[in-house]
Amino acid sequence: MKGAEAILKALEREGVNVVFGHPGGAIMPVYDALYDSPIKHVLVRHEQAGAHAADAYYRASGKVGVAFATSGPGATNLVTGLATAMMDSSAVVAITGNVPLGLIGTDAFQEADVYGITGPVTKHNYLVKDVNDLPRIIKEAFHIASTGRPGPVLIDVPKDIQQQEFDASFDVELDLPGYKPTVIGHAGQIKKAAEAILQAKKPVLMVGGGGQVAAAEIMEFVEHSNIPVITTLMGIGAYPAGAENALGMPGMHGTVTANRAITNCDLLIGAGLRFDDRVTGRISRFAPNATVVHIDIDPAEISKLVKAHVPVVGDLRDVLPRLQDKLEHLEIDDWWQQLNAWKAQYPERYKKDKPLVSQEVIEMFREATGGDCVVTTEVGQHQMFAARLFPTSHPRTFLTSGGLGTMGFGLPAAIGAAFARPGEPVVCIAGDGSVQMNIQELATIYKHQLPIVIAITNNGVLGMVRQWQEMFHAKRYSEVYLADSNPDFAKLAEAYGLDGYNIFDRKEAARLIPEVLAKGKPAVMNFLVYEAEKVFPMVPAGAGVDQMLLGDQEPEEAVAEESV
Amino acid sequence: MSIHKHVVSVTVRDRPGVLVRIAGLFARRGFNIESLSVAQSEASGISRTTFVVAGEDDTLEQVEKQLQKLVNVIKVVDHTGAAFVDRELMLLKVSVNTPEDRVEIRQIAQDFRARIVDVHRDVLIFEVTGDEGKMNAFIESMQPFGIIELVRTGRIAMTRSAADPKVKSRTAKVRAA
Ligand SMILES: Cc1ncc(C[n+]2csc(CCOP(=O)(O)OP(=O)(O)O)c2C)c(N)n1
Ligand SMILES: [Mg+2]
């Protein structure tokens, strides 16, 4: 068989049934073979969107997402998507065509050094030089992408190798002597962690993206131990947001309760996270009184930023149950009393004394769906509002670009999620800026009639940047104004064959959201919202999480006092 | 913050691009690579690279963990603080202006156990091996005569204890594959 056919056969053997891609000259043999393959191909309109869709497919299902692109510009278009997947530890296998082997390095038409370019943004990558290696390389790529700390793997396949005939054998051995993720936690370290936890009076568990694979174990651990739980942006859904022990999100736009818990705790368990600077704020002020237990599958994350007093390298699914066995129901009533007092004092709040605001729209979506849907977000203020007001209760259902903060992720991510979880509604919370970064994918949504509702909280500005300019750049609003040249989003949707709505006030919003969701059809809902709304609390860049600016999260009494 | 020079051996699979990724990790964390040597190891398909880098100790520990994560990296050893032997090889071309110089140069070379590998009327080429201190001392001694050109291989290093059994079994497995 030909190399191209072997690629598709190998993908089939890996259980792949959908691929997101875009064809071009150097990958035509693969597309030719695709013509006879049972694998479904989703034609995206930009390779970046293909990478994001594949990434979201993994995030939503736990199955490796696959993207195809041609050489040169096709492959370079993937780069943002690969970097996004890398930062958020998402398992993607990208296959790119390249110019024939003999032309590599000659600046041939549509040649780029894809192997060189993608090295730093992939967990691993390959340039195939011998067709006989293809089956092994593909097997390795799926193994590397999905085991240990997941990540994207790229395979660059020169065109002549795709065309070459060979005796394909798929019963190949992995050849990875340098790759051995540690899954099983060290018994001695687990014992030390248990001892530290049993001594603590004010413990807290902080769960990150790694928790998405271990929601059941986390739930049991929390129920058994009575420990309070903070979920990072990437950890949303790994422990249900509305559950009793949940304190919400930490960090720059975290809840008051979560940030105060960090500041005051005497023990912090970081589980499946990497202490991103958006979570920790100034490191020296992060959990200053805490013994830190850090459980992660990636040893390189241990003590990278926050010093771990008790490191445990391993898979949460192994470590948490074993740790739980050594613990009792923790007697931490005083701590809980304090936490509950903060929770009561600082509920989510925002003012409705102005035109429609993003927060209201997002809350309406939560109410209308009951949280039973997949949420994807773009990047900006709306993303933070969504994380705080529309956190989902199930793992793998809140998909957002956390590490890279990629505008343009949410819309194609909704496509990936719709294929990963057929039949489930998908809501994409978008901003008027971000949504335009991959707006062409409305065509893909139309083509497959995916049940995606895109909710644009249209504040007419690059809101998050505007917020920083207002607060830290003396209101010098430089290049953030969009309203004078935004398209009519409803008309734009219609041009793509989708239902489109422009919504100007709360009454319309409240009426239309349930109505549109009930249709189960793709739609774009464009909500005109208040321009100058800001996300609070906010920990200014460089400050500690104990130095939150409360803004409209300030308790009402305090505001009243101030205005006297 | 403590900045030290580190001699780091990285055992890698002979695959294109490995060095680029290793160098990239050093560069990203602000390490300058002072010297680098690469060659086949005792096992086929496995190369040993020796990096000499200067940087902050904690950061280097981070970089080593990141290096260990690379799929084609088999083992990372930071020799700093452990007992190790290190050597480099240098070729040095020096000008010989007078017969007196010639005698003196040869005398110094003998003290350093440098070998003459090429002789011309007004030029000598020496080959010297040794540790960094010896190299530097030899260069200093030759400077007054006029060094025309010098090439150094970069350091290679080995810990003084017996070979790490873990590495042995891993390389053995690769060889069998
Ligand atoms: C690709 C990319 N470019 C630039 C940025 C910087 N950035 C972060 S948020 C933001 C504004 C987003 O505006 P919008 O999508 O309208 O969301 P809003 O903040 O108004 O809710 C920008 C420009 C980014 N995160 N990603
Ligand atoms: Mg906006």
CSV table of N, CA and C in Angstrom, one decimal, chain A residues 22-90:
chain,number,residue,atom,x,y,z
A,22,HIS,N,-7.5,20.7,6.3
A,22,HIS,CA,-7.6,21.5,5.1
A,22,HIS,C,-6.6,21.0,4.1
A,23,PRO,N,-7.0,20.7,2.8
A,23,PRO,CA,-6.0,20.1,1.9
A,23,PRO,C,-5.1,21.1,1.2
A,24,GLY,N,-4.1,20.6,0.5
A,24,GLY,CA,-3.2,21.4,-0.3
A,24,GLY,C,-2.3,20.5,-1.0
A,25,GLY,N,-1.4,21.1,-1.9
A,25,GLY,CA,-0.6,20.3,-2.8
A,25,GLY,C,0.2,19.2,-2.1
A,26,ALA,N,0.9,19.5,-1.0
A,26,ALA,CA,1.8,18.5,-0.5
A,26,ALA,C,1.2,17.4,0.3
A,27,ILE,N,-0.2,17.6,0.5
A,27,ILE,CA,-0.8,16.5,1.3
A,27,ILE,C,-1.9,15.8,0.5
A,28,MET,N,-1.9,16.1,-0.9
A,28,MET,CA,-2.9,15.5,-1.7
A,28,MET,C,-3.0,14.0,-1.7
A,29,PRO,N,-1.9,13.3,-1.7
A,29,PRO,CA,-2.0,11.8,-1.6
A,29,PRO,C,-2.8,11.4,-0.4
A,30,VAL,N,-2.7,12.0,0.7
A,30,VAL,CA,-3.5,11.7,1.9
A,30,VAL,C,-5.0,12.0,1.7
A,31,TYR,N,-5.2,13.1,1.0
A,31,TYR,CA,-6.6,13.4,0.8
A,31,TYR,C,-7.2,12.5,-0.3
A,32,ASP,N,-6.4,12.0,-1.2
A,32,ASP,CA,-6.8,11.0,-2.2
A,32,ASP,C,-7.2,9.7,-1.5
A,33,ALA,N,-6.4,9.3,-0.5
A,33,ALA,CA,-6.7,8.1,0.2
A,33,ALA,C,-7.9,8.3,1.1
A,34,LEU,N,-8.1,9.5,1.6
A,34,LEU,CA,-9.2,9.8,2.4
A,34,LEU,C,-10.6,9.5,1.7
A,35,TYR,N,-10.5,9.7,0.4
A,35,TYR,CA,-11.7,9.5,-0.4
A,35,TYR,C,-12.3,8.1,-0.2
A,36,ASP,N,-11.5,7.1,0.1
A,36,ASP,CA,-12.0,5.7,0.2
A,36,ASP,C,-12.0,5.3,1.7
A,37,SER,N,-11.7,6.3,2.6
A,37,SER,CA,-11.5,5.9,4.0
A,37,SER,C,-12.8,6.1,4.8
A,38,PRO,N,-13.0,5.2,5.8
A,38,PRO,CA,-14.2,5.4,6.6
A,38,PRO,C,-14.1,6.6,7.6
A,39,ILE,N,-12.9,7.2,7.7
A,39,ILE,CA,-12.7,8.3,8.6
A,39,ILE,C,-13.4,9.5,8.1
A,40,LYS,N,-14.1,10.2,9.0
A,40,LYS,CA,-14.8,11.4,8.6
A,40,LYS,C,-13.8,12.6,8.6
A,41,HIS,N,-13.9,13.4,7.6
A,41,HIS,CA,-13.0,14.6,7.5
A,41,HIS,C,-13.9,15.8,7.6
A,42,VAL,N,-13.5,16.7,8.5
A,42,VAL,CA,-14.2,18.0,8.7
A,42,VAL,C,-13.4,19.1,8.0
A,43,LEU,N,-13.9,19.6,7.0
A,43,LEU,CA,-13.1,20.7,6.2
A,43,LEU,C,-13.3,22.0,7.0
A,44,VAL,N,-12.2,22.4,7.7
A,44,VAL,CA,-12.2,23.7,8.3
A,44,VAL,C,-11.8,24.7,7.3
A,45,ARG,N,-12.0,26.0,7.6
A,45,ARG,CA,-11.7,27.0,6.6
A,45,ARG,C,-10.4,27.7,6.9
A,46,HIS,N,-9.7,27.3,7.9
A,46,HIS,CA,-8.4,27.8,8.3
A,46,HIS,C,-7.7,26.7,9.1
A,47,GLU,N,-6.5,26.4,8.9
A,47,GLU,CA,-5.8,25.4,9.6
A,47,GLU,C,-5.7,25.6,11.1
A,48,GLN,N,-5.6,26.9,11.5
A,48,GLN,CA,-5.6,27.2,12.9
A,48,GLN,C,-6.8,26.6,13.6
A,49,ALA,N,-8.0,26.8,12.9
A,49,ALA,CA,-9.2,26.3,13.5
A,49,ALA,C,-9.2,24.8,13.5
A,50,GLY,N,-8.6,24.2,12.6
A,50,GLY,CA,-8.5,22.7,12.6
A,50,GLY,C,-7.7,22.2,13.8
A,51,ALA,N,-6.6,22.9,14.1
A,51,ALA,CA,-5.9,22.5,15.3
A,51,ALA,C,-6.7,22.8,16.6
A,52,HIS,N,-7.4,23.9,16.7
A,52,HIS,CA,-8.2,24.2,17.8
A,52,HIS,C,-9.3,23.1,18.0
A,53,ALA,N,-9.9,22.8,16.8
A,53,ALA,CA,-11.0,21.8,16.9
A,53,ALA,C,-10.5,20.5,17.4
A,54,ALA,N,-9.3,20.1,16.9
A,54,ALA,CA,-8.8,18.8,17.3
A,54,ALA,C,-8.4,18.8,18.8
A,55,ASP,N,-7.9,19.9,19.2
A,55,ASP,CA,-7.5,20.2,20.6
A,55,ASP,C,-8.8,20.0,21.5
A,56,ALA,N,-9.9,20.7,21.1
A,56,ALA,CA,-11.1,20.7,21.9
A,56,ALA,C,-11.7,19.3,21.8
A,57,TYR,N,-11.6,18.6,20.7
A,57,TYR,CA,-12.1,17.3,20.6
A,57,TYR,C,-11.5,16.4,21.7
A,58,TYR,N,-10.2,16.6,21.9
A,58,TYR,CA,-9.5,15.8,23.0
A,58,TYR,C,-10.1,16.3,24.4
A,59,ARG,N,-10.1,17.6,24.5
A,59,ARG,CA,-10.5,18.1,25.8
A,59,ARG,C,-11.9,17.6,26.2
A,60,ALA,N,-12.8,17.6,25.2
A,60,ALA,CA,-14.2,17.2,25.5
A,60,ALA,C,-14.4,15.7,25.6
A,61,SER,N,-13.5,14.9,25.0
A,61,SER,CA,-13.8,13.5,24.9
A,61,SER,C,-12.7,12.6,25.6
A,62,GLY,N,-11.5,13.1,25.7
A,62,GLY,CA,-10.4,12.3,26.2
A,62,GLY,C,-9.8,11.5,25.1
A,63,LYS,N,-10.3,11.6,23.9
A,63,LYS,CA,-9.7,10.9,22.7
A,63,LYS,C,-8.8,11.8,21.9
A,64,VAL,N,-7.7,11.3,21.5
A,64,VAL,CA,-6.7,12.2,20.8
A,64,VAL,C,-7.4,12.9,19.6
A,65,GLY,N,-7.2,14.2,19.5
A,65,GLY,CA,-7.8,14.9,18.3
A,65,GLY,C,-6.7,14.9,17.2
A,66,VAL,N,-7.2,14.9,16.0
A,66,VAL,CA,-6.3,14.8,14.8
A,66,VAL,C,-6.6,16.0,13.8
A,67,ALA,N,-5.5,16.6,13.4
A,67,ALA,CA,-5.6,17.7,12.4
A,67,ALA,C,-4.7,17.4,11.2
A,68,PHE,N,-5.1,17.7,10.0
A,68,PHE,CA,-4.3,17.6,8.8
A,68,PHE,C,-4.1,19.0,8.2
A,69,ALA,N,-2.9,19.2,7.7
A,69,ALA,CA,-2.6,20.5,7.0
A,69,ALA,C,-1.6,20.2,5.9
A,70,THR,N,-1.6,21.1,4.9
A,70,THR,CA,-0.6,20.9,3.9
A,70,THR,C,0.7,21.6,4.3
A,71,SER,N,1.7,21.6,3.4
A,71,SER,CA,3.0,22.1,3.8
A,71,SER,C,3.0,23.6,3.9
A,72,GLY,N,4.1,24.2,4.2
A,72,GLY,CA,4.3,25.7,4.2
A,72,GLY,C,3.2,26.4,4.9
A,73,PRO,N,2.4,27.2,4.2
A,73,PRO,CA,1.4,28.1,4.9
A,73,PRO,C,0.4,27.2,5.7
A,74,GLY,N,0.0,26.1,5.2
A,74,GLY,CA,-0.9,25.2,5.9
A,74,GLY,C,-0.4,24.8,7.3
A,75,ALA,N,0.9,24.4,7.3
A,75,ALA,CA,1.5,24.0,8.5
A,75,ALA,C,1.8,25.1,9.4
A,76,THR,N,2.2,26.3,8.9
A,76,THR,CA,2.5,27.4,9.8
A,76,THR,C,1.2,27.9,10.4
A,77,ASN,N,0.1,27.8,9.7
A,77,ASN,CA,-1.2,28.1,10.3
A,77,ASN,C,-1.6,27.3,11.5
A,78,LEU,N,-1.0,26.1,11.6
A,78,LEU,CA,-1.3,25.2,12.7
A,78,LEU,C,-0.6,25.7,14.0
A,79,VAL,N,0.4,26.5,13.8
A,79,VAL,CA,1.3,26.7,15.0
A,79,VAL,C,0.6,27.3,16.2
A,80,THR,N,-0.3,28.3,16.0
A,80,THR,CA,-1.0,28.8,17.2
A,80,THR,C,-1.8,27.7,17.9
A,81,GLY,N,-2.4,26.9,17.1
A,81,GLY,CA,-3.2,25.8,17.6
A,81,GLY,C,-2.4,24.8,18.4
A,82,LEU,N,-1.2,24.5,17.9
A,82,LEU,CA,-0.3,23.6,18.6
A,82,LEU,C,0.2,24.2,19.9
A,83,ALA,N,0.6,25.5,19.8
A,83,ALA,CA,1.0,26.1,21.1
A,83,ALA,C,-0.1,26.2,22.1
A,84,THR,N,-1.3,26.4,21.7
A,84,THR,CA,-2.4,26.4,22.6
A,84,THR,C,-2.6,25.1,23.2
A,85,ALA,N,-2.5,24.0,22.5
A,85,ALA,CA,-2.6,22.6,23.0
A,85,ALA,C,-1.5,22.3,23.9
A,86,MET,N,-0.3,22.7,23.6
A,86,MET,CA,0.9,22.5,24.4
A,86,MET,C,0.7,23.1,25.8
A,87,MET,N,0.3,24.4,25.8
A,87,MET,CA,0.2,25.1,27.1
A,87,MET,C,-0.9,24.4,27.9
A,88,ASP,N,-1.9,23.9,27.3
A,88,ASP,CA,-3.0,23.4,28.1
A,88,ASP,C,-3.0,21.8,28.2
A,89,SER,N,-1.9,21.3,27.8
A,89,SER,CA,-1.6,19.8,27.9
A,89,SER,C,-2.8,19.0,27.2
A,90,SER,N,-3.0,19.3,25.9
A,90,SER,CA,-4.0,18.6,25.2
A,90,SER,C,-3.5,17.7,24.1
